Coordinates of C-alpha atoms and ligand atoms in Angstrom, one line a residue:
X59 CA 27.1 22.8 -0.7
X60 CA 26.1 21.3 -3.7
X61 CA 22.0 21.3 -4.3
X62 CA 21.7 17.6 -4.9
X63 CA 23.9 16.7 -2.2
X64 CA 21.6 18.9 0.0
X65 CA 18.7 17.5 -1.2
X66 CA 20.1 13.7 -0.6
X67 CA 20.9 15.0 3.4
X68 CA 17.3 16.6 3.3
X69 CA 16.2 13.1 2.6
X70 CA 18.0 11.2 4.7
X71 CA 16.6 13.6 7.9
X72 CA 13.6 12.0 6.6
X73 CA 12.6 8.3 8.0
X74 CA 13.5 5.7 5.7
X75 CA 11.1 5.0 3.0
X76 CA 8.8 2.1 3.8
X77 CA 8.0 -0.8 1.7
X78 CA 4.8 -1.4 2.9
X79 CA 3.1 1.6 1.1
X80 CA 0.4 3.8 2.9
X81 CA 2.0 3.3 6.6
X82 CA 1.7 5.5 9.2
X83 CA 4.8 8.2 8.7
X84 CA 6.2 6.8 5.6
X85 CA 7.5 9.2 3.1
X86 CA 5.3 10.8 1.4
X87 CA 5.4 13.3 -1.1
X88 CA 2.9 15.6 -3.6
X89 CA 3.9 18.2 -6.5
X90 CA 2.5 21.5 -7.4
X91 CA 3.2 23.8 -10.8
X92 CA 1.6 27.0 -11.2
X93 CA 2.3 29.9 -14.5
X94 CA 3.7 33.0 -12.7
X95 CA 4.4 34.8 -16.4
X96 CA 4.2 38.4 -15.2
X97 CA 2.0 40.4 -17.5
X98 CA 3.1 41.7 -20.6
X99 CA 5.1 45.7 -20.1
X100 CA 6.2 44.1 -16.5
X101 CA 10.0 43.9 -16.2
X102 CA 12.3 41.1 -17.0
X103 CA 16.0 40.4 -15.9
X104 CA 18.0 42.5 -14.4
X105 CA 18.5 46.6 -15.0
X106 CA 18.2 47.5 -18.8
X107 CA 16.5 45.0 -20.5
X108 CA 13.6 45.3 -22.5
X109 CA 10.1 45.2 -21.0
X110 CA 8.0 42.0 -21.6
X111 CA 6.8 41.7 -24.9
X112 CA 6.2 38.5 -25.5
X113 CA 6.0 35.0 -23.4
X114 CA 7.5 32.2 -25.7
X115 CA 7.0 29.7 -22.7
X116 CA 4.9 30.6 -19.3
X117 CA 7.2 30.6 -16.7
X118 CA 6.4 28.3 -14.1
X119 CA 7.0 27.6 -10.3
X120 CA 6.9 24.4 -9.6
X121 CA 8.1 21.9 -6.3
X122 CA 7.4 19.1 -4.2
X123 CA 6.2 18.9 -0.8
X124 CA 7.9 16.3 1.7
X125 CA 6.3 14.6 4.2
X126 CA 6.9 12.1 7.1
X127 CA 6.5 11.4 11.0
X128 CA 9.3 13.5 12.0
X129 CA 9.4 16.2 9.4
X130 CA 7.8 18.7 6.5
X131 CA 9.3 20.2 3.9
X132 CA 8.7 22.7 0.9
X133 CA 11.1 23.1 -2.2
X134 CA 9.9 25.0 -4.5
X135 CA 11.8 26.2 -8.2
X136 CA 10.9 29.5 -9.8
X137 CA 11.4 30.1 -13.5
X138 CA 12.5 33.6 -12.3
X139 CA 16.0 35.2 -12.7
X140 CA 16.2 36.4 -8.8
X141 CA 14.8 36.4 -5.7
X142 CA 16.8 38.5 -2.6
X143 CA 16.6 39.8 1.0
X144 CA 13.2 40.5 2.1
X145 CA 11.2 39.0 -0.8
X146 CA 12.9 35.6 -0.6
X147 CA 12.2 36.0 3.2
X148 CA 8.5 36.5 2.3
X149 CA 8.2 33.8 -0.4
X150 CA 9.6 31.3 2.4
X151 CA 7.3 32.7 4.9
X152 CA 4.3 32.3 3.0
X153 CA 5.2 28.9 1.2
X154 CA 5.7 27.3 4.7
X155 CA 2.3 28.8 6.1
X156 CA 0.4 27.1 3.2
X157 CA 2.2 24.0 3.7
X158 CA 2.1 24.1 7.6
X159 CA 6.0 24.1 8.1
X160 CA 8.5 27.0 9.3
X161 CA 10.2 29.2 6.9
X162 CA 13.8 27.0 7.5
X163 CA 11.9 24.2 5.9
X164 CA 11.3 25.8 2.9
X165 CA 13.8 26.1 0.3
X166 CA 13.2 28.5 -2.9
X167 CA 15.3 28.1 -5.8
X168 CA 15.4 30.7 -9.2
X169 CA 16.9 28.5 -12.0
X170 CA 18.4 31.7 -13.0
X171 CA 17.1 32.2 -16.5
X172 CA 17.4 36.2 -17.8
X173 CA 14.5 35.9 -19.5
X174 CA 12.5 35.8 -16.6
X175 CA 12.0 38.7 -13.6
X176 CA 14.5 39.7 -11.1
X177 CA 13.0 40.5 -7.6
X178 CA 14.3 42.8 -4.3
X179 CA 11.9 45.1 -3.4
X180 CA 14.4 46.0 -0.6
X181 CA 16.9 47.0 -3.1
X182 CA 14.1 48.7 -4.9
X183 CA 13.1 50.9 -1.8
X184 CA 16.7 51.6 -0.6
X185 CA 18.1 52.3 -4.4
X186 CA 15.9 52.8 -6.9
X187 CA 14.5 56.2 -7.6
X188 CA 10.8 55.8 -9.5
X189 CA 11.6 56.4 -12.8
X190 CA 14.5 55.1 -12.4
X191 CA 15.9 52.8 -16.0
X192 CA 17.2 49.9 -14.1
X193 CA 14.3 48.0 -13.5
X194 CA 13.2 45.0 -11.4
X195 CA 9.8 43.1 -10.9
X196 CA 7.0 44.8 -8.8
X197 CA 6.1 44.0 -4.9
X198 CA 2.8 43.7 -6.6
X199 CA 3.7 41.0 -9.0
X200 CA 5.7 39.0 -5.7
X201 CA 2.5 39.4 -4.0
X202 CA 0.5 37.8 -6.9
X203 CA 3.1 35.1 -7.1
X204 CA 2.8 34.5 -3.7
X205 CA -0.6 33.9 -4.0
X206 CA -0.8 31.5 -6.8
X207 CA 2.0 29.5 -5.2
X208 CA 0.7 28.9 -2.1
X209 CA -2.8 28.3 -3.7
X210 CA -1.3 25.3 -5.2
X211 CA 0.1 24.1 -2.5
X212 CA -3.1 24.0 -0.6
X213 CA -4.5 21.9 -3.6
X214 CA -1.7 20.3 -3.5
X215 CA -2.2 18.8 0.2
X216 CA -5.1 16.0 -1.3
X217 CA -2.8 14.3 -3.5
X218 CA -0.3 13.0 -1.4
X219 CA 1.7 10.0 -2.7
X220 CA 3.7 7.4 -1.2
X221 CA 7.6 6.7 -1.7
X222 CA 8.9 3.3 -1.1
X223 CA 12.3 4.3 -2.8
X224 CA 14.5 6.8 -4.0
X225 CA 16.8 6.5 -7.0
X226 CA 19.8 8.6 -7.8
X227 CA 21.7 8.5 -11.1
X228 CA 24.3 10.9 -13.2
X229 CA 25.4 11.5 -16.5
X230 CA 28.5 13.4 -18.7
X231 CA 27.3 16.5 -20.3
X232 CA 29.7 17.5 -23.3
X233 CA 29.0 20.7 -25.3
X234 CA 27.0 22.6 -23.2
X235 CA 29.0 24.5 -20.4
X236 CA 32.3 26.8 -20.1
X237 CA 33.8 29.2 -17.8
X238 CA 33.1 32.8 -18.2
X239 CA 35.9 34.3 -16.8
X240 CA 39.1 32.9 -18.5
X241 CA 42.6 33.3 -17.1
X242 CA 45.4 35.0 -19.9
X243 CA 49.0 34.0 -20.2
X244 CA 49.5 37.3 -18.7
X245 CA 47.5 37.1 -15.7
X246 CA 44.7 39.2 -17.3
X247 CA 41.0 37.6 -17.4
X248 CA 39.0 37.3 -20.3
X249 CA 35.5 37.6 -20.2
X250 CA 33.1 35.2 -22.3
X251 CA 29.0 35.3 -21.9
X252 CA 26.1 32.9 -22.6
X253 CA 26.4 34.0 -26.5
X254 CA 29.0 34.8 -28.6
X255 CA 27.5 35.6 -31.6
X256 CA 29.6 38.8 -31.7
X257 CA 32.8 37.6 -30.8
X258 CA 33.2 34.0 -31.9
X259 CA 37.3 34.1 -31.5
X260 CA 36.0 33.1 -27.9
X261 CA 34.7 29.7 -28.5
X262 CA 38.0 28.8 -29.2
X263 CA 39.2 29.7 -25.5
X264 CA 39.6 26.4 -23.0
X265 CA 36.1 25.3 -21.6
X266 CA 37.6 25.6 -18.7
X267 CA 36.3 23.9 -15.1
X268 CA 32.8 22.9 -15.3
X269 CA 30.3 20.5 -13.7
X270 CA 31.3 17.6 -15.7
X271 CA 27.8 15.8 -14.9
X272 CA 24.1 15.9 -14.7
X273 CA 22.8 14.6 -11.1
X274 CA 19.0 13.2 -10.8
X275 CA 17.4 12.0 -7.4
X276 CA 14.0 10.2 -8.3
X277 CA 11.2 9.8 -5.5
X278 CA 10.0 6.0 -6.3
X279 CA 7.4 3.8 -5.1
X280 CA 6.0 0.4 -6.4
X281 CA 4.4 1.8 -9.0
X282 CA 7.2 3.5 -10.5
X283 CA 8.5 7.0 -10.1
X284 CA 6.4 10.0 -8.7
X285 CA 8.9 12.7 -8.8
X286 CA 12.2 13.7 -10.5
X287 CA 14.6 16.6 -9.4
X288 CA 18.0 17.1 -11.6
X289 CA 20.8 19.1 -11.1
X290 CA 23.1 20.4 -13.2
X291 CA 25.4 23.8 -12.6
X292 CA 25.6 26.4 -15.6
X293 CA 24.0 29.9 -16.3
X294 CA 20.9 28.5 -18.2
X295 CA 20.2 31.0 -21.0
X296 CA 20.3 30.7 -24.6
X297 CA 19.7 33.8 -25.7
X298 CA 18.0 37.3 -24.0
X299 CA 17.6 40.8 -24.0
X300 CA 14.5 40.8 -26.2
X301 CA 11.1 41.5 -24.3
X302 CA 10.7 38.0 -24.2
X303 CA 9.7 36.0 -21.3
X304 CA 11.1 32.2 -21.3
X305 CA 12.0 29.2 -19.3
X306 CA 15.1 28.6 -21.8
X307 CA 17.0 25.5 -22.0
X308 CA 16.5 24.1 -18.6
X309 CA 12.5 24.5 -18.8
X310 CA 12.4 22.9 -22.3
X311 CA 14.3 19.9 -21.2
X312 CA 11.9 20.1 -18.0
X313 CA 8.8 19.8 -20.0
X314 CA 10.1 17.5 -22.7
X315 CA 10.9 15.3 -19.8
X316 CA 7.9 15.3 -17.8
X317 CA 5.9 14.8 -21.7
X318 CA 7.7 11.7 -22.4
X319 CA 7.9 10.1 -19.0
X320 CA 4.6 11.4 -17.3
X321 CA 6.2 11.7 -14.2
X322 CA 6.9 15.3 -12.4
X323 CA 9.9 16.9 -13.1
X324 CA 12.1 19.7 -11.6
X325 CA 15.4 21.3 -12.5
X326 CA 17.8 22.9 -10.1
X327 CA 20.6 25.0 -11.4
X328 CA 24.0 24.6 -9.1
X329 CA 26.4 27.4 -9.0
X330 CA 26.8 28.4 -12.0
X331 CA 28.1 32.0 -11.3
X332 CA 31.0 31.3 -13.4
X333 CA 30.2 28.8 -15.7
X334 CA 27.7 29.7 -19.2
X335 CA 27.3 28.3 -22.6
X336 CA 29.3 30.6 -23.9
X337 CA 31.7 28.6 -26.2
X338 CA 29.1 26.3 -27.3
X339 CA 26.5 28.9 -28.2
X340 CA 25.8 31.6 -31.3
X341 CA 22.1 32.5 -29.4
X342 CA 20.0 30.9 -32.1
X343 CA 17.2 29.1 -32.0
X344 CA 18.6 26.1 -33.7
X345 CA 22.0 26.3 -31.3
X346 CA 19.3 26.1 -28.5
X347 CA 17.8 23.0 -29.4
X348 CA 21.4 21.5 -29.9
X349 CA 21.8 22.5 -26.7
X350 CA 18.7 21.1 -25.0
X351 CA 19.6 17.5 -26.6
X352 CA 22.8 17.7 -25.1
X353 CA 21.5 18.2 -21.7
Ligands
ZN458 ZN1 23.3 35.6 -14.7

């Protein structure tokens, strides 16, 4: 199911918003945003690439807490690559103890950037040798994550804010996406990544089937909005592979946003499994800001 959609259903199981603000079990909402950068030699991405070097951006999570008479609930965006099996278990777990709710009312989200850690310490007990090249983040740095998260959410809990009305609007986005898998005449697939500096005969390859728009649900209340959550499906990277820890395009936009507009922002990356910037990006820096406006 599509995020946003979810997250429209996830608010409609909520009671309706009231217009008379501060009411017993109206909606109510509060935000939380907390640097998880993992310190520098930790991994980041998935398998071979370099160990952090550098942070060019902190890497954030960052959510909203949902509240009414009938029904809690946690979601909560990672600037992380991954999160799988037992350690997304966990981070659910512990979220929904700090917030008071069950784990199935917490949802965790990685916006997918490779510039950021990749974490199963399942797969890391059942597969990995130590020593072994491919390398994920540490069951120590989860823990620590763990701990800052649901720190914030605690601090969270005594700024609480009404919502009187929520607001839902799209937009095209040209330029930015394109398959990464594209069919040949002759039935064979072609493969195109986030950058294609070294082949650039593959921008000229169809686009392809994208999301065609850019989906935003905004948490209102008389005073105008509170909270912002956007949705948009496409592998988010500009460019990786470099020690360097980032929250790439969809974090710059985030942060641009929330800047201009003072009001709390989150981006939610839909299924982008197939989908990249491929044909629209060289990997440099001035590609990436072209990028960003786009979006
Ligand atoms: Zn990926």
């Amino acid at each position: 199911m599509k995020h946003w959609i979810a997250a429209l259903i996830v608010l409609s199981m909520l009671h309706s918003p009231s217009e008379s603000s501060g009411e017993e079990g109206s909606l109510r909402v509060t935000t939380f945003s907390v640097d998880i950068t993992p310190p520098l030699g930790e991994p980041v991405g998935l398998g071979f690439i370099p160990l952090l070097t550098t942070a060019e951006h902190p890497l954030l999570a960052r959510g909203i807490l949902l509240r009414d008479a009938g029904l809690s609930c946690v979601i909560c965006t990672l600037d992380w690559m991954e999160v799988h099996n037992e350690s997304y278990d966990f981070l659910r777990q512990q979220l929904g103890n700090a917030a008071g709710v069950p784990a199935s009312h917490v949802a965790v989200h990685c916006l997918h950037q490779h510039t950021a850690p990749a974490i199963s310490t399942a797969a890391q007990r059942l597969q990995l040798q130590p020593g072994d090249p491919r390398r994920i983040a540490s069951a120590e740095y989860l823990l620590s994550v763990s701990r800052k998260i649901t720190a914030a959410i605690h601090t969270s809990q005594s700024h609480w804010r009404d919502v009187t009305h929520i607001g839902v609007g799209k937009a095209e986005v040209r330029q930015v996406a394109s398959n990464r898998r594209i069919e040949q005449s002759d039935g064979s697939i072609r493969g195109r990544g986030s950058n294609t500096a070294s082949s650039p005969l593959l921008r000229d390859l169809p686009e392809g089937l994208i999301d065609p728009l850019v989906r935003t649900v905004s948490l209102e209340n008389t005073s105008g909005a509170v909270a912002q959550m956007h949705y948009y499906a496409s592998h988010p990277q500009s460019f990786y592979g470099d020690g360097r820890a980032s929250y790439d395009v969809p974090g710059i936009i985030r942060e641009r946003l929330e800047h201009r507009s003072q009001v709390f922002q989150l981006y939610i990356t839909g299924c982008g499994g197939d989908v990249a910037f491929g044909k629209y990006n060289d990997g440099t820096r001035t590609t990436r800001s072209q990028l960003t406006a786009r979006l």
